[in-house]
PDB file of C-alpha atoms in Angstrom:
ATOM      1  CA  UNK I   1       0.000   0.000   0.000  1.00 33.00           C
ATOM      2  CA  UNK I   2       1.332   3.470  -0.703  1.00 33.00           C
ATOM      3  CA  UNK I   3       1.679   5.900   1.699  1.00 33.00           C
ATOM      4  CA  UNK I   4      -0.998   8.972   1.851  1.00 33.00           C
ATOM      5  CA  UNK I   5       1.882  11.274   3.088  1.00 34.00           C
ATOM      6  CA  UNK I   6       3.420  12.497   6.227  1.00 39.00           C
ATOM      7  CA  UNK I   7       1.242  12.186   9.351  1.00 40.00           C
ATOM      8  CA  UNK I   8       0.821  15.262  11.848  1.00 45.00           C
ATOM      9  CA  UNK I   9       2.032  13.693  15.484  1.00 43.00           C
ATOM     10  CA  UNK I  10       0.379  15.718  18.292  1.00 42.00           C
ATOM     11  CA  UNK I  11       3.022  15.479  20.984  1.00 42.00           C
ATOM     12  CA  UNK I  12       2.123  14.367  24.740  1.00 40.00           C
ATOM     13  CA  UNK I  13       2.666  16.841  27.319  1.00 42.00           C
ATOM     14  CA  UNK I  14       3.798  14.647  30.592  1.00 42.00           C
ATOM     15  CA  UNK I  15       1.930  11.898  32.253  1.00 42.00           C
ATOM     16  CA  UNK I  16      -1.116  12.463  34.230  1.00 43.00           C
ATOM     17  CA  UNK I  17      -1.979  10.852  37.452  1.00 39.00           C
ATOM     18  CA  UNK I  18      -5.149   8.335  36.954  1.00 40.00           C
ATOM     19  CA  UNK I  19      -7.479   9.553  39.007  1.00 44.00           C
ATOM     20  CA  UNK I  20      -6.464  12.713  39.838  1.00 46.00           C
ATOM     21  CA  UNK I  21      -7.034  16.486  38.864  1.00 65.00           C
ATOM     22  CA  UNK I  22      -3.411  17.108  39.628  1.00 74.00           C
ATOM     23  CA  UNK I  23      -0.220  16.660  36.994  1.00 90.00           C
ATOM     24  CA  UNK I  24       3.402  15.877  38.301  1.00 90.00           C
ATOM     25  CA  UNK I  25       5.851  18.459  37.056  1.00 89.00           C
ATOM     26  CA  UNK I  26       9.805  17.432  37.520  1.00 86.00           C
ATOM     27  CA  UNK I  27      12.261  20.168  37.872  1.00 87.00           C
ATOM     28  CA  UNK I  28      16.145  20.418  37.195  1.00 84.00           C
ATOM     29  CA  UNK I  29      16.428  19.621  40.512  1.00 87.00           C
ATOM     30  CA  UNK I  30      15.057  16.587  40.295  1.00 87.00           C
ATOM     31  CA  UNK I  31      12.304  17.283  42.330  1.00 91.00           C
ATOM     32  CA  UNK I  32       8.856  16.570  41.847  1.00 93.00           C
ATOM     33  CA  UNK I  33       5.612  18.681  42.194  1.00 94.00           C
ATOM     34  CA  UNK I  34       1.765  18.447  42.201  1.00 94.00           C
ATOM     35  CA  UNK I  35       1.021  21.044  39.750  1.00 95.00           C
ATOM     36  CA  UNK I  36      -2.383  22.564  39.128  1.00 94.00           C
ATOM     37  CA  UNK I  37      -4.045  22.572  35.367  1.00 94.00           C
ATOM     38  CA  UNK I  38      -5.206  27.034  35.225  1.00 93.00           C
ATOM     39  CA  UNK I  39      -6.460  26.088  31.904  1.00 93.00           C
ATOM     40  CA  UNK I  40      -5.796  26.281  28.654  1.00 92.00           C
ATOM     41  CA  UNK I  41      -6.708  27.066  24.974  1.00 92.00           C
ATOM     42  CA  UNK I  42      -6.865  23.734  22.864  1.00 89.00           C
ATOM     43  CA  UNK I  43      -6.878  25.972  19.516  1.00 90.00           C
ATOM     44  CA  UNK I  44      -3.902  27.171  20.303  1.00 91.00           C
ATOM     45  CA  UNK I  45      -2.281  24.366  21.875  1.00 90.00           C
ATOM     46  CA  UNK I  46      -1.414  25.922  24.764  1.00 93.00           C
ATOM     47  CA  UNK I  47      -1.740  24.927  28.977  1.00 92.00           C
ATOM     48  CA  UNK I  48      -0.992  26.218  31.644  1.00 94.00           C
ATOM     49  CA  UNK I  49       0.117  24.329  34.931  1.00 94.00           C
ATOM     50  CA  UNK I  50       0.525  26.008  38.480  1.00 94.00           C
ATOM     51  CA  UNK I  51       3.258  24.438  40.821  1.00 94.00           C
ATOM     52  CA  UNK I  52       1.865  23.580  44.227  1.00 93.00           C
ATOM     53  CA  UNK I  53       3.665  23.724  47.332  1.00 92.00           C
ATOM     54  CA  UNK I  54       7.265  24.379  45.797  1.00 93.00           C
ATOM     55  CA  UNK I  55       9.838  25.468  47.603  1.00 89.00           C
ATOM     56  CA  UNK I  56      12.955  26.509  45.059  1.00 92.00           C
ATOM     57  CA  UNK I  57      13.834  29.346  43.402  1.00 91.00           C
ATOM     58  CA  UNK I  58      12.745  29.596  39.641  1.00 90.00           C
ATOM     59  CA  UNK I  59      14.845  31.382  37.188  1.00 89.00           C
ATOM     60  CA  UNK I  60      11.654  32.926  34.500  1.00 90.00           C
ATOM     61  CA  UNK I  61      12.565  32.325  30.711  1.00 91.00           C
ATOM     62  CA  UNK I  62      13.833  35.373  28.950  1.00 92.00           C
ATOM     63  CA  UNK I  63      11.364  36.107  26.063  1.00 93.00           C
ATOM     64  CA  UNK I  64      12.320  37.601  22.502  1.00 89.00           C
ATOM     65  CA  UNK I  65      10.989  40.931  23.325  1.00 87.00           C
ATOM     66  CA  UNK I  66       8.334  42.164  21.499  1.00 85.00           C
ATOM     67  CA  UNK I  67       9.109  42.545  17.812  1.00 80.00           C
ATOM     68  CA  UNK I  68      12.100  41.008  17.955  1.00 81.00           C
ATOM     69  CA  UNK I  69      13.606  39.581  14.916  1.00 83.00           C
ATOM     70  CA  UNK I  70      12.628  36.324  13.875  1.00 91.00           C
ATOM     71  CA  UNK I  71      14.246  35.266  10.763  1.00 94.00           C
ATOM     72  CA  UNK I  72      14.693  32.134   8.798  1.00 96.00           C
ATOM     73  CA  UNK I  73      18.262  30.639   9.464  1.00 96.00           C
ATOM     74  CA  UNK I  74      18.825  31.920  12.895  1.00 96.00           C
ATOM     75  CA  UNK I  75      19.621  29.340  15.116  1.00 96.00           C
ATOM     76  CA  UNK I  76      16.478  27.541  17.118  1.00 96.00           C
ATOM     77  CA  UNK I  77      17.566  25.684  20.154  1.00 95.00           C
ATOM     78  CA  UNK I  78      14.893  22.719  21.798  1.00 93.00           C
ATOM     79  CA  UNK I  79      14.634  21.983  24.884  1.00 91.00           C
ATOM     80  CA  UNK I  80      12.598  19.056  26.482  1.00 85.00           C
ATOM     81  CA  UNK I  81      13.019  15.643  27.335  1.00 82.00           C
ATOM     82  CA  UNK I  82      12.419  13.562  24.313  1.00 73.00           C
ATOM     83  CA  UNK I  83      11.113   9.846  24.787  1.00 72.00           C
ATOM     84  CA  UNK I  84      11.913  10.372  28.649  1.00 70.00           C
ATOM     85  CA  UNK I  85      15.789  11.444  28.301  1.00 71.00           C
ATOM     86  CA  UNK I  86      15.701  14.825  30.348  1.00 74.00           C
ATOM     87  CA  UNK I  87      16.907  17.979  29.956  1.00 76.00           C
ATOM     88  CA  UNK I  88      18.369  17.319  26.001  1.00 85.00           C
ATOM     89  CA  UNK I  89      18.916  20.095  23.981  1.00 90.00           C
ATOM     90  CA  UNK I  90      19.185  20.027  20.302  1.00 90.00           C
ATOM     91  CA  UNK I  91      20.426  22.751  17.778  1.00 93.00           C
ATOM     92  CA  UNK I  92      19.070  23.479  14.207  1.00 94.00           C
ATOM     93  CA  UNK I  93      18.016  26.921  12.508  1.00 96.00           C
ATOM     94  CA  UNK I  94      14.166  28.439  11.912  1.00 96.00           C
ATOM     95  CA  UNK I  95      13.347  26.446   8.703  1.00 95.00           C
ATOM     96  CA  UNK I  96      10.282  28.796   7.843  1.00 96.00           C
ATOM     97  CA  UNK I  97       8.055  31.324   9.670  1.00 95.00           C
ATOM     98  CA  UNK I  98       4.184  32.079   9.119  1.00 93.00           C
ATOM     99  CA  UNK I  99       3.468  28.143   8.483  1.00 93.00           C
ATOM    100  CA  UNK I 100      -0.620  27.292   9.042  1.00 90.00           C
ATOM    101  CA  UNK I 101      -0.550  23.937  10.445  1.00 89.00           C
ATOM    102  CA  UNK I 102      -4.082  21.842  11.762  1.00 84.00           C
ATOM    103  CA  UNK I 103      -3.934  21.975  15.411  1.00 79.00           C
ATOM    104  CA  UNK I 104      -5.117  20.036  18.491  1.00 75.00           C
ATOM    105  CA  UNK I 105      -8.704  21.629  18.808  1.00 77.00           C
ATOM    106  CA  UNK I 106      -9.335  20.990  14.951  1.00 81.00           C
ATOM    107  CA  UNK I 107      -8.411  24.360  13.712  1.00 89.00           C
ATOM    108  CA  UNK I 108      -5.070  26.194  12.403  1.00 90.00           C
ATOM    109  CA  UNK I 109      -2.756  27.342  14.176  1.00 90.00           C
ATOM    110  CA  UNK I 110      -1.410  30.454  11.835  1.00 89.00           C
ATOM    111  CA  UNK I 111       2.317  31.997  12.133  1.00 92.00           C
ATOM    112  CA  UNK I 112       4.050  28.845  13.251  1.00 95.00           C
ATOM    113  CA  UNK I 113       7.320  28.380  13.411  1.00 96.00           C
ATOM    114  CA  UNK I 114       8.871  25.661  11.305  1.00 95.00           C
ATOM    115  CA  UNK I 115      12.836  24.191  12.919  1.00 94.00           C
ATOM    116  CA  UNK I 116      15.010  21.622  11.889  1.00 92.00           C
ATOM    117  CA  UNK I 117      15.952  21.242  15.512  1.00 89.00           C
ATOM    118  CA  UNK I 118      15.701  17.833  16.511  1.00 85.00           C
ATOM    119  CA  UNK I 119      11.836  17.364  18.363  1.00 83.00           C
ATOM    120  CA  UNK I 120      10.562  14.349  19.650  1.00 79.00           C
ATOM    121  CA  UNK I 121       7.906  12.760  21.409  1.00 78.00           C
ATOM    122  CA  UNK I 122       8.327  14.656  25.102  1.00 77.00           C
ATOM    123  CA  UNK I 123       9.710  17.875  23.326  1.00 82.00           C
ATOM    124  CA  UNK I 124       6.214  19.331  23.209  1.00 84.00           C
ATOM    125  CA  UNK I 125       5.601  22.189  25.617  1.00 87.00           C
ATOM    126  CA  UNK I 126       9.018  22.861  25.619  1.00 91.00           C
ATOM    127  CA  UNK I 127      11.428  26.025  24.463  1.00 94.00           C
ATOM    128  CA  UNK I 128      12.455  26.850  21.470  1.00 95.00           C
ATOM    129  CA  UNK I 129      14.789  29.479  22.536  1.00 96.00           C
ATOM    130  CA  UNK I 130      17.075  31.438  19.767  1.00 95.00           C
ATOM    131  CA  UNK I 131      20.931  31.725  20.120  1.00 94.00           C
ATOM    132  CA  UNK I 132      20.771  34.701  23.134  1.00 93.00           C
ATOM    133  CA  UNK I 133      18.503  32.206  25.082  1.00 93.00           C
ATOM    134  CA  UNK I 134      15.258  34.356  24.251  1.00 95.00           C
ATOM    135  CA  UNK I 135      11.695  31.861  24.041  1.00 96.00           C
ATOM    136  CA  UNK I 136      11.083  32.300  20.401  1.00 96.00           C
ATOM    137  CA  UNK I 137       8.514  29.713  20.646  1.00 96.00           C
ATOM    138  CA  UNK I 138       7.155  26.395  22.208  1.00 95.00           C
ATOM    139  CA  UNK I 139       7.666  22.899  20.561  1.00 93.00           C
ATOM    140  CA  UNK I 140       4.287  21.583  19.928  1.00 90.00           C
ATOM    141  CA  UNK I 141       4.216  19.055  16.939  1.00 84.00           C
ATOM    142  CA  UNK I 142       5.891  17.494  14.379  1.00 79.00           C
ATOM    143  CA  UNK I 143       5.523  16.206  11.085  1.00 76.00           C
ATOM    144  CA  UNK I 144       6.778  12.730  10.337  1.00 67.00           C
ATOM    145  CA  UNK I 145       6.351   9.094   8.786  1.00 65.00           C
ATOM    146  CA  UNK I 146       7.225   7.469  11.649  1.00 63.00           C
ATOM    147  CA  UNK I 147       6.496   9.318  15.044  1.00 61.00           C
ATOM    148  CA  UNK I 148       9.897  10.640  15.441  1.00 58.00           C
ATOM    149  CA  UNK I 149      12.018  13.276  14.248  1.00 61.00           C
ATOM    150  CA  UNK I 150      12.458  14.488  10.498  1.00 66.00           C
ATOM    151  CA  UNK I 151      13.750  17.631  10.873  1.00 69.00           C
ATOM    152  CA  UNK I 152      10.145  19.165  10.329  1.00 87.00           C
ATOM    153  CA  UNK I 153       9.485  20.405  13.656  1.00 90.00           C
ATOM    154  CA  UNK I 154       6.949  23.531  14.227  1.00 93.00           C
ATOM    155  CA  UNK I 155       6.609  25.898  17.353  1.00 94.00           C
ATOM    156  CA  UNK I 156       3.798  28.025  18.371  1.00 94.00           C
ATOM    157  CA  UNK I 157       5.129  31.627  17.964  1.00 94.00           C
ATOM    158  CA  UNK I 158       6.095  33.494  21.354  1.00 94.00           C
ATOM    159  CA  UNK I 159       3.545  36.191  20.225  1.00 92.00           C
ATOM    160  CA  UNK I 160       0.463  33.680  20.532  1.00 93.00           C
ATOM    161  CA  UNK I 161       1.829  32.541  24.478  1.00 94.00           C
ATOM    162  CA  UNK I 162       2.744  36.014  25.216  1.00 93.00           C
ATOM    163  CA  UNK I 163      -0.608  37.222  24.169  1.00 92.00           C
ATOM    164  CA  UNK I 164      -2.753  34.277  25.369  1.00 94.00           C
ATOM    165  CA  UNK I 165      -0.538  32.790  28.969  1.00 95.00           C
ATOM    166  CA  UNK I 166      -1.521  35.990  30.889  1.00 95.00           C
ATOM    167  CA  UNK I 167      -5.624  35.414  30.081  1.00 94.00           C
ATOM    168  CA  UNK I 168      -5.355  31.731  30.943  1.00 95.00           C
ATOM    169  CA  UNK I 169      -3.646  32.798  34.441  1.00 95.00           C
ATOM    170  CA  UNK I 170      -6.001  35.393  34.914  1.00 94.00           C
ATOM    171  CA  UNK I 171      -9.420  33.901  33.691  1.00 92.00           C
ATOM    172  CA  UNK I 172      -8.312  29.966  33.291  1.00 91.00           C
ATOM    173  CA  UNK I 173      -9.655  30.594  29.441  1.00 92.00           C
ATOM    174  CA  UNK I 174      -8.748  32.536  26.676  1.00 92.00           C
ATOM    175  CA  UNK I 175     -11.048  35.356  25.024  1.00 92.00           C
ATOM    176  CA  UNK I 176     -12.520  34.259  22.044  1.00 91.00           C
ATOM    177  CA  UNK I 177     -14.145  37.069  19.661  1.00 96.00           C
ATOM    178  CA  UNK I 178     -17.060  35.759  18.058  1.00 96.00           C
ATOM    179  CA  UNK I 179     -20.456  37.023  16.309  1.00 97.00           C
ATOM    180  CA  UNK I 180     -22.866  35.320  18.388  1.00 96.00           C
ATOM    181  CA  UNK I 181     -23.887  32.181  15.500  1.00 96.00           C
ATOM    182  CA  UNK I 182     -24.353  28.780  15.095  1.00 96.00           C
ATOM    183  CA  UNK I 183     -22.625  27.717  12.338  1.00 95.00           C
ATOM    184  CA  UNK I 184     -23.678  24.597   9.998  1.00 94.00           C
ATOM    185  CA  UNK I 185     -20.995  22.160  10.047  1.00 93.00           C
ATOM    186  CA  UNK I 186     -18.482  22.671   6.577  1.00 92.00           C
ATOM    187  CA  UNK I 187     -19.376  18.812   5.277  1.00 91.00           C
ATOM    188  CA  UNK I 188     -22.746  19.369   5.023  1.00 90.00           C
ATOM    189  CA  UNK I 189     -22.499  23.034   3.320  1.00 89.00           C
ATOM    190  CA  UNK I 190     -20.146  21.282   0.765  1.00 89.00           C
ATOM    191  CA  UNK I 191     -22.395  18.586  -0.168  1.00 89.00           C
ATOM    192  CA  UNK I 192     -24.678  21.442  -1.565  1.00 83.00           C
ATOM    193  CA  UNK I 193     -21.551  23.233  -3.009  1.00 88.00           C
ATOM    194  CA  UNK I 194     -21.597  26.017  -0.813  1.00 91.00           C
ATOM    195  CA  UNK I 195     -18.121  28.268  -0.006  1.00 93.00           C
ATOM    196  CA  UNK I 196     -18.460  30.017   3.092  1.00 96.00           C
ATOM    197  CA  UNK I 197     -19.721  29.518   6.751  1.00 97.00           C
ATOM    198  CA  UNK I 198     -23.617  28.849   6.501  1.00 96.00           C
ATOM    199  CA  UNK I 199     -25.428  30.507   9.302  1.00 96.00           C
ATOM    200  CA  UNK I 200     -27.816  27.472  11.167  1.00 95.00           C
ATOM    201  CA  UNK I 201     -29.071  30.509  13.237  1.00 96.00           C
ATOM    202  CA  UNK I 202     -28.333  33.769  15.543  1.00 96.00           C
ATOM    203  CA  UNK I 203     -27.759  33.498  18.830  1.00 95.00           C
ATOM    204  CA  UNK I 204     -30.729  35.464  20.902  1.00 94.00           C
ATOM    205  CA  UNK I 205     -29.185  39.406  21.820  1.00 94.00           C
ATOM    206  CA  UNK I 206     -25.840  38.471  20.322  1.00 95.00           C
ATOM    207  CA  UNK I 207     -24.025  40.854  17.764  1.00 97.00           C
ATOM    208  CA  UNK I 208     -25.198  38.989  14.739  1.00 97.00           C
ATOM    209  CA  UNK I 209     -28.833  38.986  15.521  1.00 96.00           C
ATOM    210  CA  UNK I 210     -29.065  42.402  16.454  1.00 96.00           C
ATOM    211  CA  UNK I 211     -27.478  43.261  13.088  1.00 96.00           C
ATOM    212  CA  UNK I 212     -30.379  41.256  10.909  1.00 96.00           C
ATOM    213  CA  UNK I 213     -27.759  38.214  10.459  1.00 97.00           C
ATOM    214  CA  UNK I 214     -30.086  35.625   9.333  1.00 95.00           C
ATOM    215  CA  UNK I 215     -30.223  31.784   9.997  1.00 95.00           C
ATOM    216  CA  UNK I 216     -31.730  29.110   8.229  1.00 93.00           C
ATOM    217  CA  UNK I 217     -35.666  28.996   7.946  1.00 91.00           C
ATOM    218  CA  UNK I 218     -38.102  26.868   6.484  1.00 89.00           C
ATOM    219  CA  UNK I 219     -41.047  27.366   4.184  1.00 86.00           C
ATOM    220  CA  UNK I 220     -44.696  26.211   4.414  1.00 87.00           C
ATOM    221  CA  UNK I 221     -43.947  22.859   2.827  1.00 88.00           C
ATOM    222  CA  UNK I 222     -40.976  22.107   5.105  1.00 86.00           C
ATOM    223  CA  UNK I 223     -38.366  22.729   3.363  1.00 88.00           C
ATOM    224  CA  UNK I 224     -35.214  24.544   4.423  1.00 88.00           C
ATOM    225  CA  UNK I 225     -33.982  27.340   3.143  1.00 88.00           C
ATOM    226  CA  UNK I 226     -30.434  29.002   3.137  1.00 90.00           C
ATOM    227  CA  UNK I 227     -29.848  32.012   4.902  1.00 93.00           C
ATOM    228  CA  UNK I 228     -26.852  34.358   5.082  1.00 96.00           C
ATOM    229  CA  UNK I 229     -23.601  32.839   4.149  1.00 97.00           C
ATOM    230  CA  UNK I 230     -20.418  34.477   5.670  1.00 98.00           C
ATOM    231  CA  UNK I 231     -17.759  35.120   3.050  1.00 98.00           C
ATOM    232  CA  UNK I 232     -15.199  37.293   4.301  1.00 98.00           C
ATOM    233  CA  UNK I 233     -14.563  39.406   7.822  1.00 98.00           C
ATOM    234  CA  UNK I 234     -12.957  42.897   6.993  1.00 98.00           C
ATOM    235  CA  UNK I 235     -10.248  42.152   4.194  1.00 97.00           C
ATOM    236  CA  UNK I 236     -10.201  38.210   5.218  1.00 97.00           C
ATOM    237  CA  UNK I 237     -11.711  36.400   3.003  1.00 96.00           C
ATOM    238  CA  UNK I 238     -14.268  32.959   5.064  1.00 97.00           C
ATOM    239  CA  UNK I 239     -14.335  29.704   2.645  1.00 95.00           C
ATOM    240  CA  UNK I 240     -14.719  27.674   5.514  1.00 95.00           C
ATOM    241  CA  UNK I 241     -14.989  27.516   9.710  1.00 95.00           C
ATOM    242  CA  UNK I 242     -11.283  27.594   9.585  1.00 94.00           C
ATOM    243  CA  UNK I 243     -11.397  30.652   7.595  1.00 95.00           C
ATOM    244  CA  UNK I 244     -14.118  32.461   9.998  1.00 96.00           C
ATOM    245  CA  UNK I 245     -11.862  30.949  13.035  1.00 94.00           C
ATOM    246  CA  UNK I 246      -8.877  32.277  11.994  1.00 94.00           C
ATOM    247  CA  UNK I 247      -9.739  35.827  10.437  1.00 96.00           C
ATOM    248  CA  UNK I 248     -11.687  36.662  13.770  1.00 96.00           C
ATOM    249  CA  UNK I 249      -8.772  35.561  15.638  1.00 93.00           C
ATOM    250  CA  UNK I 250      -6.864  38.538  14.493  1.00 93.00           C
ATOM    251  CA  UNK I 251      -9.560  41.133  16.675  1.00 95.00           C
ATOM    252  CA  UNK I 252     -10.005  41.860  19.958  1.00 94.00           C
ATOM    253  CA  UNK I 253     -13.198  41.219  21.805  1.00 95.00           C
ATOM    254  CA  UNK I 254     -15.429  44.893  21.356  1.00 96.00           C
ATOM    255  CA  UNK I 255     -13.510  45.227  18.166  1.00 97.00           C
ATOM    256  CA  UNK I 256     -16.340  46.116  15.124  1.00 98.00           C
ATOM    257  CA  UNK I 257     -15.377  44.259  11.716  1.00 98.00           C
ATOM    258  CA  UNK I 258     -17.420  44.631   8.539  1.00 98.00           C
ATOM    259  CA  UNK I 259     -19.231  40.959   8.359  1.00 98.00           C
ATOM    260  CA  UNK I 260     -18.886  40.357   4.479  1.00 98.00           C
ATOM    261  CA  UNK I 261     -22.319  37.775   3.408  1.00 97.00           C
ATOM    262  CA  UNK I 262     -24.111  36.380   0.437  1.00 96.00           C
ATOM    263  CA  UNK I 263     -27.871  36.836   1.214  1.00 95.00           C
ATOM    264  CA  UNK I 264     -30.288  35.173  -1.388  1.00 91.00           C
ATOM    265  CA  UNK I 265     -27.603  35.154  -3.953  1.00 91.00           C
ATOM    266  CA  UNK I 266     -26.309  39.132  -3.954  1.00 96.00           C
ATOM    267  CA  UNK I 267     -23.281  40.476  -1.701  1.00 96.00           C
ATOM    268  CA  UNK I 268     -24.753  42.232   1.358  1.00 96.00           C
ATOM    269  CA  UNK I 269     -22.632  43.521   4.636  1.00 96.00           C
ATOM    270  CA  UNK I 270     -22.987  44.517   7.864  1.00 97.00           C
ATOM    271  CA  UNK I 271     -21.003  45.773  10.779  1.00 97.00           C
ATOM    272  CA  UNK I 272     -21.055  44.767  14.492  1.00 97.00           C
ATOM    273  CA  UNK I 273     -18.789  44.979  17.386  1.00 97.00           C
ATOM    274  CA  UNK I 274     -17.356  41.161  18.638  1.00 97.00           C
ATOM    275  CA  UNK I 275     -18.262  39.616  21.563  1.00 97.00           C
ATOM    276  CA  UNK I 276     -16.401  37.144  24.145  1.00 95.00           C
ATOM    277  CA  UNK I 277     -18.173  33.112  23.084  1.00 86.00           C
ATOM    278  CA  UNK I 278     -17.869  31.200  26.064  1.00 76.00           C
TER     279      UNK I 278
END
């Protein structure tokens, strides 16, 4: 049988305890401490783990400050502790910048960094740090044949965890700026050749309903009729969820976008101000 391609290998972040709400988190030291899960933000790939009870000093991470140069062929150094070998650290140079690549929670991740550094299974959650010891990233997935490295590593970008660590340790959740709809699932709006996120309905008092964003409906005889399709956000152009996902990403919850639709076959538009979805 030939092979379909390379596989995406979502990388395990350190055994949990069965049976527990706790996680065991093993420093240089070599000691070991309960650690709270604060939350996290599966989209992004991102947790974040509070230490309980420790009693050492802990030396924070320098981070790339903000607009710092990120370049392709600077040196990206790993650290983690690949298939259970701690504290290895691998060298290689940032292969590409601004990759997309699918995610844990089923959408894309954009502006990932892509390394040659050596990752592993047990590199993910790790640094990627560049040559003055600044986080430029952290080691997340990789893409291979076989489950280990093949010097196609990716990172999420430093600017994702420094913009979405701080709401996760304030709020245990990230913001997520949304319209206030129900979206139909992309499968079934491509059986009926549709491009776009088709609207299922409004959400009562949300953004979208209070701007006339309409929802499916039915007629007299039953059968159901297409409302507004969502085809772009601003200058962002929607074919899909992972389209709608991604463009909103880029705004801040309050922030008003123009909502770009097709409504009964003509271009219509509307603007509305974001909202935090739960």
């Amino acid at each position: 049988m030939g092979h379909a391609g390379p596989h995406r290998h979502q990388l395990p972040r350190g055994r949990r305890r069965p049976r527990a709400r706790t996680y065991s988190v093993t420093l240089y030291s070599q000691k070991t401490y309960d650690a709270q899960l604060l939350g996290g933000d599966p989209n992004k790939d991102i947790a974040v783990l509070k230490l309980i009870n420790c009693d050492e000093p802990l030396t924070p991470i320098r981070v790339l400050p903000q607009g710092g140069p990120l370049e392709v062929g600077q040196t990206a150094i790993a650290i983690g502790n690949p298939f259970g070998l701690d504290h290895t650290l691998t060298t290689g140079v940032v292969s590409a910048i601004g990759r997309e690549v699918q995610g844990y929670g089923g959408v894309t991740i954009r502006d990932m960094i892509q390394t040659d550094a050596s990752i592993n299974p047990g590199n993910s959650g790790g640094p990627l740090l560049d040559s003055g010891a600044h986080l430029i990233g952290m080691n997340t997935m990789i893409f291979s044949k076989t489950g280990s490295s093949a010097g196609i590593g990716f990172a999420v970008p430093v600017a994702t965890v420094r913009r979405v660590v701080p709401q996760i340790i304030d709020k245990g959740r990230v913001e997520h700026p949304g319209l206030g709809i129900e979206p139909l699932p992309d499968a079934y709006a491509a059986r009926v050749g549709v491009k776009g996120v088709v609207i299922t309905r409004t959400v009562a008092g949300g953004p979208a309903a209070k701007a006339g964003i309409r929802g499916l409906s039915q007629d007299r005889t039953g059968e159901i009729l297409l409302g507004d399709i969502i085809v772009g956000i601003n200058e962002h152009k929607v074919k899909n969820y992972d389209d709608l996902y991604n463009a909103l990403d880029r705004y801040k919850v309050g922030d008003e976008v123009e909502v770009k639709l097709v409504r009964e076959g003509a271009a219509a538009s509307v603007r509305l101000n974001l909202i935090d979805l739960p």
